[in-house]
XYZ file of C-alpha atoms in Angstrom:
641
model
C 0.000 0.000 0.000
C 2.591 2.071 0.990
C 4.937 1.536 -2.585
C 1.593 2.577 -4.419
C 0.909 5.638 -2.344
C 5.177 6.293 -3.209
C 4.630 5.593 -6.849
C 1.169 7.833 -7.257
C 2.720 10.666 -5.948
C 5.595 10.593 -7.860
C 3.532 10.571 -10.929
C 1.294 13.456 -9.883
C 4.780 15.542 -9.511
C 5.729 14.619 -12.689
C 2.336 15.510 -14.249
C 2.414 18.851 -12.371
C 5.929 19.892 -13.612
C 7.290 19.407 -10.109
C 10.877 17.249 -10.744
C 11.467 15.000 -8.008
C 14.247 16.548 -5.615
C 17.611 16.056 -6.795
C 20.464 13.820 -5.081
C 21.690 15.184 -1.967
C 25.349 16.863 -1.710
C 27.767 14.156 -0.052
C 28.405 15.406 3.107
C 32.235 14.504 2.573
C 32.329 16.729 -1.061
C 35.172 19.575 -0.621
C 32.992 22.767 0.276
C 36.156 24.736 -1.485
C 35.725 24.450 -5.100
C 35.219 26.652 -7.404
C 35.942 30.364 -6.937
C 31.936 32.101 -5.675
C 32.120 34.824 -7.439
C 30.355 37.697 -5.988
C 29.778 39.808 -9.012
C 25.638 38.777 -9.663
C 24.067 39.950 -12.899
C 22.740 42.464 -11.110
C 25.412 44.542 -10.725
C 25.983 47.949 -12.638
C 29.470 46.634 -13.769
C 32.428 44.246 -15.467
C 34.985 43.169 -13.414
C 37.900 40.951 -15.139
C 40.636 38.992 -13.709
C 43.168 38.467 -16.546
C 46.869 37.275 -16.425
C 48.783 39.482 -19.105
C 51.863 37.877 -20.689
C 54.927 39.655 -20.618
C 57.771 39.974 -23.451
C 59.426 36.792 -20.898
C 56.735 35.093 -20.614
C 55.976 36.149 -17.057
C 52.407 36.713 -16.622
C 50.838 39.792 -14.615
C 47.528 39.626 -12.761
C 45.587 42.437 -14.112
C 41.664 43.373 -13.331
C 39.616 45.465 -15.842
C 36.493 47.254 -14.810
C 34.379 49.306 -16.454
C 30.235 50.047 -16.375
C 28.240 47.626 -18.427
C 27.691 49.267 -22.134
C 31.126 50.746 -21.880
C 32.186 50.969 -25.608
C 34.762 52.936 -27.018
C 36.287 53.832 -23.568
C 39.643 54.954 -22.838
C 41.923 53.006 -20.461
C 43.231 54.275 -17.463
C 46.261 52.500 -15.502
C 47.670 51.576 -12.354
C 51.009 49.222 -11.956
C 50.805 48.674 -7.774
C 52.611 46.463 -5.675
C 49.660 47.406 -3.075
C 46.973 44.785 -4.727
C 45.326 44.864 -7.958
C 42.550 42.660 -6.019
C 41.794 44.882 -3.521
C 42.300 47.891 -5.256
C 38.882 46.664 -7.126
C 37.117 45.208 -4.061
C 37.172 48.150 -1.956
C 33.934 47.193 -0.719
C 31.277 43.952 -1.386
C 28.850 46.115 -3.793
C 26.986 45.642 -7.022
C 27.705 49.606 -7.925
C 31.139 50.313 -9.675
C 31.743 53.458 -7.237
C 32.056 51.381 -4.290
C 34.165 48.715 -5.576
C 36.436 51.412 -6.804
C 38.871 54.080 -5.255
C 36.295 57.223 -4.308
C 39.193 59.352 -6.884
C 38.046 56.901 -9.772
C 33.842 57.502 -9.501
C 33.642 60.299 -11.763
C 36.144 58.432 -14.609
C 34.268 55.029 -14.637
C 31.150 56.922 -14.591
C 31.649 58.606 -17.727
C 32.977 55.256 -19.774
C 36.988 55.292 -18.604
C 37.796 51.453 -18.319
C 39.659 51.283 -14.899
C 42.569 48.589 -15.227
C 44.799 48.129 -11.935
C 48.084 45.689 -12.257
C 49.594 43.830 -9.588
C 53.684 44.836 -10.531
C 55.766 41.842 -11.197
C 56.287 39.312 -7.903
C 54.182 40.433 -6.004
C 50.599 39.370 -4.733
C 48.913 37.261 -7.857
C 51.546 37.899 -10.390
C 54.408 35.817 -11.261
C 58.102 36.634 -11.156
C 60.469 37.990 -9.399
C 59.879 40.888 -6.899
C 62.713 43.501 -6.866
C 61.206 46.802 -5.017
C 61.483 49.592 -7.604
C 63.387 47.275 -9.979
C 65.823 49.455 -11.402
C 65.486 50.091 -15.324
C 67.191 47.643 -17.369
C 71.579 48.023 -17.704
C 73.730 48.075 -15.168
C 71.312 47.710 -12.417
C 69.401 44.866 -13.510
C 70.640 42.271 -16.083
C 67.612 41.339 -17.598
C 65.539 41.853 -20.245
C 62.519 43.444 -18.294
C 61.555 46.445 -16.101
C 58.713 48.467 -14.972
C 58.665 50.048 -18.443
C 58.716 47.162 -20.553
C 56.273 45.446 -18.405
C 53.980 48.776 -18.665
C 54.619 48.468 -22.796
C 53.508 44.872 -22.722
C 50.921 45.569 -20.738
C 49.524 48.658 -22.554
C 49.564 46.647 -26.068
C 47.720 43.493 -24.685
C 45.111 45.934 -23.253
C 44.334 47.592 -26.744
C 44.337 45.133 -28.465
C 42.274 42.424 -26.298
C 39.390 44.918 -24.497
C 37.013 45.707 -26.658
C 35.656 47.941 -25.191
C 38.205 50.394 -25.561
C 39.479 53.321 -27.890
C 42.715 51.965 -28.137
C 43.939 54.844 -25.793
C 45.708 54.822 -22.555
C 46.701 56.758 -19.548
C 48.883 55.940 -16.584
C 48.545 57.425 -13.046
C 49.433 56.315 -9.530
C 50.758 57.639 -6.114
C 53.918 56.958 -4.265
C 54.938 53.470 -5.642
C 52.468 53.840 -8.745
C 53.677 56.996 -9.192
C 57.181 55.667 -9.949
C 55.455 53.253 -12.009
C 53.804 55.614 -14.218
C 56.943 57.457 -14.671
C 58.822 54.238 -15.795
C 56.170 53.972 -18.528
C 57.701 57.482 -19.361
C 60.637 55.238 -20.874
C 60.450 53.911 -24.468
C 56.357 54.509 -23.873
C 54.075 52.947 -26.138
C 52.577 54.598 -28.794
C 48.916 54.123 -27.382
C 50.056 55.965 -23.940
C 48.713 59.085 -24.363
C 48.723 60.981 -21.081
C 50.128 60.526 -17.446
C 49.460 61.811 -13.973
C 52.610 60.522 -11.759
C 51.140 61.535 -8.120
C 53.817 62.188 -5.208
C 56.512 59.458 -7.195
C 58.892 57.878 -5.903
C 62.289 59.145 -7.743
C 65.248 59.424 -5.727
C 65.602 57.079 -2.731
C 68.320 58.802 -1.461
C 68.473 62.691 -2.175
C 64.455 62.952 -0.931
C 62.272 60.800 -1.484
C 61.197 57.442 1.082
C 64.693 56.163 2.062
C 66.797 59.028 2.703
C 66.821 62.608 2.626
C 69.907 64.054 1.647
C 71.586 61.635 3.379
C 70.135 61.017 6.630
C 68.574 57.594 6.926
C 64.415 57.366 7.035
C 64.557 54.314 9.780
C 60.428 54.081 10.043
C 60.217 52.813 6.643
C 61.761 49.513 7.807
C 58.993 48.107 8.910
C 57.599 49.214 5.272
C 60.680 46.972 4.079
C 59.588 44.163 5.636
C 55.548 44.413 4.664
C 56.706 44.863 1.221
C 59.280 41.756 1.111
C 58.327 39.734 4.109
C 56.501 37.559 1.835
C 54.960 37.450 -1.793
C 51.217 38.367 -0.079
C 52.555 41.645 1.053
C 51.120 41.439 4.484
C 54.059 40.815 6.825
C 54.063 43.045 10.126
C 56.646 43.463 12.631
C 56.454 41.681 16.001
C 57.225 45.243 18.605
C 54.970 44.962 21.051
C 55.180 48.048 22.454
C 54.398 50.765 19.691
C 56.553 53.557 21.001
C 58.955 54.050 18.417
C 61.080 56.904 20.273
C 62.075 54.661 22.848
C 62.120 51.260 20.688
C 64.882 53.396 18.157
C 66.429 54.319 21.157
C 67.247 51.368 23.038
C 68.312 49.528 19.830
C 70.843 52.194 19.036
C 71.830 52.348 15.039
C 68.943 51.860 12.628
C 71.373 48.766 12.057
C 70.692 47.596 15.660
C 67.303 48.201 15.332
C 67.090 45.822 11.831
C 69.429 43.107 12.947
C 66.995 42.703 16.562
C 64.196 42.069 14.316
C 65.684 40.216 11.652
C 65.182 42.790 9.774
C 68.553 42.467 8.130
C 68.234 39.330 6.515
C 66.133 40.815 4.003
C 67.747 41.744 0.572
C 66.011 44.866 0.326
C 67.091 45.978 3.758
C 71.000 44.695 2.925
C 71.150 46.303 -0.278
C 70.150 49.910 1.464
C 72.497 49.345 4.020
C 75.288 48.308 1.996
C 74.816 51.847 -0.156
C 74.841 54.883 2.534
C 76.411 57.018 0.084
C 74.531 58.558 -3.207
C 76.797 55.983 -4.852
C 76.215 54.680 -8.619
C 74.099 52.584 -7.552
C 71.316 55.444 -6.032
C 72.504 57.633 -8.794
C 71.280 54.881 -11.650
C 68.200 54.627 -10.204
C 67.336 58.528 -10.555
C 64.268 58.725 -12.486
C 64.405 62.467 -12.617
C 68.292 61.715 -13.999
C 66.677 58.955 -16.423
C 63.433 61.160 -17.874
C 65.813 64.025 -18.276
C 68.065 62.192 -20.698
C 65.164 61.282 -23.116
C 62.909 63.123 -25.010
C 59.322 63.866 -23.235
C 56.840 62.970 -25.364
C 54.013 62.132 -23.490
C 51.838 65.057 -22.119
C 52.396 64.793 -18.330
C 50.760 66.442 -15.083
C 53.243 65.631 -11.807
C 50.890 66.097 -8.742
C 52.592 66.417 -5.516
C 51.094 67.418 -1.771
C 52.928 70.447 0.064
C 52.951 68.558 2.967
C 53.855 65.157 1.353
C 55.717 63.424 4.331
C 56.816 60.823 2.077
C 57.894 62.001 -1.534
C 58.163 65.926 -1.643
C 60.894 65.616 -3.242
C 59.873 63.764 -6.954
C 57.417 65.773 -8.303
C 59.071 68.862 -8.436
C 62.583 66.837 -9.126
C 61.087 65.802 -12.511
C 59.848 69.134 -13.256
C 62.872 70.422 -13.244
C 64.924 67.803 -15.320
C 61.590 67.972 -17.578
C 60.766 71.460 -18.224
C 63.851 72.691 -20.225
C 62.273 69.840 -22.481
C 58.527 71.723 -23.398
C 59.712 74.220 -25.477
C 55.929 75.211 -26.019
C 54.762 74.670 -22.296
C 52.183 72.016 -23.557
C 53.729 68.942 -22.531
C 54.093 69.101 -19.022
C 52.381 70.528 -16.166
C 53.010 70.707 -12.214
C 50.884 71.043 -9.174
C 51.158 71.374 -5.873
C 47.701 70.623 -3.652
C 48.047 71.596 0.347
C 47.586 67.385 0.922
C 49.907 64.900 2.551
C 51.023 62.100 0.790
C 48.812 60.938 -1.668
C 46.035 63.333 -0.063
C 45.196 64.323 -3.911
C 42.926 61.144 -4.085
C 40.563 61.526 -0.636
C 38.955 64.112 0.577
C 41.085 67.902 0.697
C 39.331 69.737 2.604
C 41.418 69.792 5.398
C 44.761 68.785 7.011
C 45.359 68.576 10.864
C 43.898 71.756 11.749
C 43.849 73.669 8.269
C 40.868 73.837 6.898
C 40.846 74.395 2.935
C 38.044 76.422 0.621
C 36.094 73.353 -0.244
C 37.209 69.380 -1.029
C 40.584 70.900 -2.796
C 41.484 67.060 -4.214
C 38.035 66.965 -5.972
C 38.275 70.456 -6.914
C 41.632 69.056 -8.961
C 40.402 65.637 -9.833
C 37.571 66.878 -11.591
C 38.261 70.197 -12.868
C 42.006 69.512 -13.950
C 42.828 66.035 -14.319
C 39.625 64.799 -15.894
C 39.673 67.573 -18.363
C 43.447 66.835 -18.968
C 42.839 62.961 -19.485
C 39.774 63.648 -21.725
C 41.604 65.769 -24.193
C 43.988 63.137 -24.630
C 41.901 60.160 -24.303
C 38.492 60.544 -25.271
C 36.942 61.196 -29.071
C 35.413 64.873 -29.475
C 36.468 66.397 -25.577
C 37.171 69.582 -25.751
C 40.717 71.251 -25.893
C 41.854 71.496 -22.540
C 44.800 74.449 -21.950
C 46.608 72.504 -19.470
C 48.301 74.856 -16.495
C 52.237 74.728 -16.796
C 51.740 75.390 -12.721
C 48.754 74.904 -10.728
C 49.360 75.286 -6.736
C 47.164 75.808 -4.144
C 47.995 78.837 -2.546
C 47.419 77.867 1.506
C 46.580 81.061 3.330
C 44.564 82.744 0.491
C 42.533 79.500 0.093
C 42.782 79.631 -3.378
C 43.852 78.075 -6.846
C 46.515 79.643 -8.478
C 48.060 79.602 -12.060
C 51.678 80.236 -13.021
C 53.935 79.462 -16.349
C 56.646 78.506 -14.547
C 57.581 76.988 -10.870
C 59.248 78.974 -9.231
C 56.930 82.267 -9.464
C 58.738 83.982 -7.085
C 61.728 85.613 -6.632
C 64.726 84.857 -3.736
C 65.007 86.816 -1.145
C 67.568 86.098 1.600
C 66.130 86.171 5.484
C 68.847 85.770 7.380
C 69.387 84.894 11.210
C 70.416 87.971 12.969
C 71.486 88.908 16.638
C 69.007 88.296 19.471
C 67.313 85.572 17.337
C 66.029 87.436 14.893
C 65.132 87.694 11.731
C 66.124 90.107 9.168
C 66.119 90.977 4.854
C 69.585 92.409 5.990
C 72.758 90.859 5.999
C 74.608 90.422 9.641
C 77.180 93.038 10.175
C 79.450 91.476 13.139
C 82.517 89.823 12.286
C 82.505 87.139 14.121
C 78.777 85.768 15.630
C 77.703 82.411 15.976
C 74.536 80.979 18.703
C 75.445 77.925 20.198
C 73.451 73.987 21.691
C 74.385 71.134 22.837
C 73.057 68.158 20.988
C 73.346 64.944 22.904
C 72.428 61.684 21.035
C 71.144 60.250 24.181
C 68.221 62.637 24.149
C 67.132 63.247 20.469
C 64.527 66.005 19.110
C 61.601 64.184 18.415
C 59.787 65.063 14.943
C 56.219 64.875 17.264
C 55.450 64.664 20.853
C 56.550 61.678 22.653
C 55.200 58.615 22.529
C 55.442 57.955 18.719
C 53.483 55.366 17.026
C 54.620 55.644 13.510
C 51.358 53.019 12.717
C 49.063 56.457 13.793
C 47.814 57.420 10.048
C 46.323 60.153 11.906
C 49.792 61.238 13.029
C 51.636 60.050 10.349
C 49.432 61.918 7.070
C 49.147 65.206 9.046
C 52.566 65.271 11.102
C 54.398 68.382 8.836
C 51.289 70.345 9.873
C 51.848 69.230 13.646
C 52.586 72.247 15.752
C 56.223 72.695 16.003
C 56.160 74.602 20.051
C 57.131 71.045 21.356
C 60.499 71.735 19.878
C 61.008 75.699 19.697
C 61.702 75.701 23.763
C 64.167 72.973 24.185
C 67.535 73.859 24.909
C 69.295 71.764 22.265
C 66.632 73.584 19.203
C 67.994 76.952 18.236
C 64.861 79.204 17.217
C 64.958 82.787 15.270
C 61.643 85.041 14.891
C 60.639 87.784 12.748
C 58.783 90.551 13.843
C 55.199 90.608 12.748
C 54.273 91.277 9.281
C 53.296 94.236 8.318
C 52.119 92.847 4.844
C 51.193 89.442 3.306
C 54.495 87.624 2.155
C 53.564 84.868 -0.635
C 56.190 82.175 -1.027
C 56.105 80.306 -4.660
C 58.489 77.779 -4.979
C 61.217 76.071 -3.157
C 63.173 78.202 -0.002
C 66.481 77.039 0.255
C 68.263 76.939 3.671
C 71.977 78.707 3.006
C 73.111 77.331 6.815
C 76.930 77.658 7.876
C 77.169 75.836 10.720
C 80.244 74.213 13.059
C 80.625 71.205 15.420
C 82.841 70.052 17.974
C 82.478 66.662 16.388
C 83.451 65.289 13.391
C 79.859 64.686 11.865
C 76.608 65.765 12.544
C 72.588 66.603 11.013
C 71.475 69.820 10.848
C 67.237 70.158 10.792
C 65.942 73.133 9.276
C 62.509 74.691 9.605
C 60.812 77.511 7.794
C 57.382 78.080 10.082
C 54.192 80.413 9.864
C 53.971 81.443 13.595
C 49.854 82.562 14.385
C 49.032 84.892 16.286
C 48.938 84.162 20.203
C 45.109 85.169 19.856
C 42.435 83.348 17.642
C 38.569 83.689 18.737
C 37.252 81.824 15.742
C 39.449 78.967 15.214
C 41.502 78.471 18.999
C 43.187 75.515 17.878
C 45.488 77.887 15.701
C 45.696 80.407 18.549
C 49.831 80.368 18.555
C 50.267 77.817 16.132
C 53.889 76.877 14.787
C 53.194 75.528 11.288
C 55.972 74.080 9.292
C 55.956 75.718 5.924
C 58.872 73.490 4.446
C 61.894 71.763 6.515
C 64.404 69.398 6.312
C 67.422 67.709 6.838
C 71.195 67.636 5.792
C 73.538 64.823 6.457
C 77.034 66.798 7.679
C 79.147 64.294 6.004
C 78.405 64.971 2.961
C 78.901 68.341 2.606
C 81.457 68.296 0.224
C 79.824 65.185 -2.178
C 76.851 63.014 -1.864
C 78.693 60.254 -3.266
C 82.157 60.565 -0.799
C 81.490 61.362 2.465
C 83.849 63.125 4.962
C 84.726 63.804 8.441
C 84.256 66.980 9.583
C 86.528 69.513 10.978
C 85.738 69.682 14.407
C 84.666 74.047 15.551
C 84.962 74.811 11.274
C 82.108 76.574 9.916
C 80.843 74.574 6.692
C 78.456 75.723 4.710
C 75.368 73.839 4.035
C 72.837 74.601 0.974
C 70.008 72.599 0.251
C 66.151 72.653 -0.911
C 63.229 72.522 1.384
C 60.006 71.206 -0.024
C 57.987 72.922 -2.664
C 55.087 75.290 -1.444
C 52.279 77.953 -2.506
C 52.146 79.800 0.876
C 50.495 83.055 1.878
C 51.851 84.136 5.527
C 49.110 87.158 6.477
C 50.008 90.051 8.625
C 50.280 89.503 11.892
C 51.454 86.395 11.671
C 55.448 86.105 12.002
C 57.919 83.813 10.230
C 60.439 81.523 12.397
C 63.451 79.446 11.819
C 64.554 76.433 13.827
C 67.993 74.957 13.381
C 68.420 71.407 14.907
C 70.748 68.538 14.936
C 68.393 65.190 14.988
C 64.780 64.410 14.366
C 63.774 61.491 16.052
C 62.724 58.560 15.282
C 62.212 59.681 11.612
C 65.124 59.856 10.833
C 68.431 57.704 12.278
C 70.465 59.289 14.863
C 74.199 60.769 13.823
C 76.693 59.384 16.099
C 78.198 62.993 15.885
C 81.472 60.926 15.506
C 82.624 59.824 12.130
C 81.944 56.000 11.672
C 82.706 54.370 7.673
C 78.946 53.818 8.045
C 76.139 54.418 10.298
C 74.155 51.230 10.607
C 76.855 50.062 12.172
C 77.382 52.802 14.486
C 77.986 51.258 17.827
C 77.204 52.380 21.678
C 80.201 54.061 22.452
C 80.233 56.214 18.518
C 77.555 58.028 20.114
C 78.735 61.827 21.675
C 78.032 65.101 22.601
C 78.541 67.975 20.381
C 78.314 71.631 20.805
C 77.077 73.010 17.632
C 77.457 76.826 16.111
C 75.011 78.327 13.906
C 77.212 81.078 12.707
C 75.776 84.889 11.680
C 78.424 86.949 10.379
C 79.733 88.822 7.791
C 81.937 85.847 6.369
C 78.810 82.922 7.128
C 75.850 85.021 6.822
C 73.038 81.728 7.703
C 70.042 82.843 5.317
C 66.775 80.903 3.908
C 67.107 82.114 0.309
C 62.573 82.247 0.176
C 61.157 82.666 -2.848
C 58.898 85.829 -2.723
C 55.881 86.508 -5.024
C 56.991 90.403 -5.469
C 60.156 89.669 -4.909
C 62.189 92.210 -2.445
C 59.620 95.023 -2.681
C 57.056 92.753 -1.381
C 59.433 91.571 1.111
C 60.127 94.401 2.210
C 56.618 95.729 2.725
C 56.201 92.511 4.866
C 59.145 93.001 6.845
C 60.153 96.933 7.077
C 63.345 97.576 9.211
């Protein structure tokens, strides 16, 4: 009775269009199989994994996404070592502008086909990771580099989307940014525009690893997250996160690498094996390499004034660059008041400035989108490209120049009672004097310092700089207040002769905006020291970058060298201030103050006392050579005598 009851049923499912259930899943069947892929047919989008072949057969793990009906788009690329994947997963979404960076909503919105590349070794492609693989010669043996890779890359792309208009752009920050300027190098012919943001160029001179010398020891742990393992996702095992006192107790930047094993990496060896700006630095100088070819890609370097990482690229390219655009159509520069990489997230602010509106929207969508689609798209409009475009903080506005710098020098130089002054010292013999003890560095922000803060870390050059102005071993000069706006356009450069009782030492300069004491409206920049460009000399190398020298212990040397590039409007009543320092701690690696061959290796007892002379005389008149808008007139009427 029962196997007819059974059998009817089955027969009145079958007559109903019901099928009868199908076999159940093994319970022992792998539940890893094949990939879920969480792109539905609902979304607004097309997202493609693809592994591109290279000219060595090495194949690169690329994703392409553009909105669905894209036809006849333009490309736009990114080489990253930072994860093609989750570059184009920012978040689990059916709508393209939440997959995607928030800088890349308005380009895939109006049919740009985003592609994002993970760089050779790294993440899902295959190869061999070498960070910023040196172009191919001396450097690196082999057939293949970041520009070939970015040439084979470029022609698969055009001629296997078809989607596209057979026309490409590069851009990128920091690492990418170096990328898109190795695509500068034999580019392909279908590369027709770039926007290198805040690029990596010279490792040693001023960009991530050193700065003129003195070693960037924070970016060790960015070492070992970069090469710790093919994922990219290696952290260091501190503990504690106070980096002062960790840098401290481990003595060299060497001691500090070889506790952590840091110093078994080849990345880490090969930067400690080259402290000098040996041939091996100097033939990895992309502003040295662009400037030897011909530009012929139209090109907009984008760089933050307060770029804690790369201020030094951008406007290092510029330079080698702009000799080359005899019609000032082929290359542009600007300078946004963002940190590192700030161009691509929200600019309306930075620590405590505050900004006229979102100022990295204001430039992604009323400069660079123009500037792509005049070079990319069919039928855009001509787009007159600014030769300079800066951000002039103070006036809160957008500025644009023909050339960079738009102002003229004018020397301030460090008078008697710590002052400031347009006129030259007349003593003959004047020098202040500090004591800088290794033991207790200057640190670059208030104790405790957790180089992990991105809070801290994007916004530090904006941090108020009072923590250091009143120590003993921080020599500080003020100006009167201004009388008169003072704009500075371009790049000060500190003109410092300074002595030691050692034999080598760092000397820290600062150019600040000093607020008024008083400020109703906005308190938090009652008083406020605000770094308008600084940096840092290596004493050793005084005489050459790439053959270092004692120094003579009590001789005056004199030190010249560029601080960062800036668009700044100081208002009256504020006052300008220089600091003069010999360490700046933990950011950068702590001189022994005694001549050692090389200074990860410094040991305990290297470490001394110095007393160090900022001289202010007739024969060493210490200056900052600023670039004025107005040149010494306006000066002047800034800073009457």
């Amino acid at each position: 009775m029962i196997k007819q009851f059974v059998s009817t049923l089955a027969l009145i499912l079958a007559v109903s269009g019901h099928a009868q259930p199908a076999a159940l899943t093994p319970t022992m069947q792998p539940d890893i199989g094949a990939k879920y892929d969480a792109v539905t047919p609902d979304a607004d989008y097309v997202r493609r994994e693809i592994m591109i072949p290279m000219r060595d057969g090495v194949k690169l793990f690329t994703v392409v996404v553009m909105k669905k009906g894209t036809s006849g788009g333009p490309i736009l690329l990114t080489r990253t070592p930072y994860s093609a994947a989750r570059a184009t997963s920012r978040n689990v979404s059916l709508q393209i502008s939440e997959i995607l960076p928030v800088a890349d909503k308005k380009l895939v919105e109006d049919g740009y086909i985003r592609v994002y590349q993970d760089v050779r070794g790294i993440h899902k492609s295959e190869g061999d990771y070498v960070m910023t693989r040196p172009l191919r010669g001396p450097l690196n043996g082999t057939a293949t580099d970041h520009s070939t890779d970015a040439y084979d890359t470029i022609d698969w792309l055009v001629k296997n989307v078809p989607e596209t208009n057979g026309r490409v752009a590069i851009t990128g920050s920091s690492y990418p940014g170096f990328t898109s300027l190795m695509a500068l190098i034999d580019p392909h012919p279908a590369l027709k525009a770039a926007v290198p943001m805040s690029p990596m160029v010279d490792g040693w001179v001023g960009d991530d690893w050193f700065h003129n010398g003195a070693f960037r020891q924070g970016f060790l742990d960015y070492f070992v997250g970069q090469t710790g393992s093919k994922s990219a996702d290696t952290d260091v095992a501190m503990g504690r996160r106070d980096y002062y006192a960790e840098f401290l107790a481990a003595g060299s930047a060497g001691g500090f690498a070889k506790k952590y094993g840091f110093d078994t990496l080849p990345a880490v060896k090969k930067v400690m094996e080259h402290p000098a700006y040996d041939s091996w630095w100097q033939g990895q100088a992309l502003d040295r390499l662009l400037g030897s070819r011909p530009l012929t890609v139209p090109t907009m370097l984008v760089v933050g004034q307060w770029d804690q990482e790369d201020s030094y690229g951008a406007p290092a390219v510029y330079r080698a660059l702009e000799p080359k655009d005899t019609n000032n159509k082929m290359l542009s520069l600007v300078i946004g008041p963002w940190r590192h990489s700030g161009v691509n997230y929200d600019g309306s602010g930075l620590g405590v400035l505050r900004f006229e509106g979102d100022t990295g929207r204001q430039f992604r969508d009323d400069v660079m989108k123009p500037f792509l689609d005049s070079h990319l798209k069919t039928g855009a409009p001509a787009f007159d490209a600014p030769p300079v475009l800066t951000y002039a903080v103070g006036a809160d506005k957008w500025q644009r120049h023909d050339r960079f710098p738009a102002g003229e020098r004018v020397n301030l130089y460090l008078d008697d009672r710590f002052s400031l002054s347009l006129n030259a010292p007349a003593a003959k013999a004047a020098h202040d004097d500090y004591v800088s003890d290794p033991a207790h560095p200057v640190p670059f922000v208030p104790v405790p310092v957790n180089l992990n803060d991105r809070a801290m870390w994007g916004a530090w050059l904006v941090s108020d700089q009072r923590h250091a102005s009143t120590r003993p071993d921080v020599v500080t000069y003020v100006s009167p207040p201004l009388k008169a706006p003072l704009q500075i356009h371009g790049q000060p450069e500190a003109n410092l002769f300074a002595s030691t009782s050692g034999t080598d030492s760092d000397w820290v300069v600062k150019l600040i905006d000093v607020f008024p004491e008083e400020n109703s409206s906005q308190p938090d920049l009652a008083g406020l020291q605000l770094g308008i460009g600084m940096e840092i000399f290596r004493g050793r190398y005084v005489k050459s970058f790439e053959k270092p020298e004692p120094l003579t212990p009590g001789k005056a040397e004199r030190y010249r060298f560029l601080l960062p590039g800036v668009n700044h409007v100081i208002p009256a009543g504020h006052r300008l201030m220089v600091q003069v320092q010999s360490s700046w701690f933990p950011l950068y690696d702590r001189n022994p103050q005694k001549y050692v061959p090389n200074i990860f290796h410094a040991a305990p007892g290297d470490f001394q006392k110095a007393t160090q002379g900022v001289w202010r005389d007739t024969a060493r008149p210490s200056h900052i050579a600023i670039p004025v808008v107005g040149g010494a007139a306006a000066a002047r009427a800034a800073l009457p005598n």
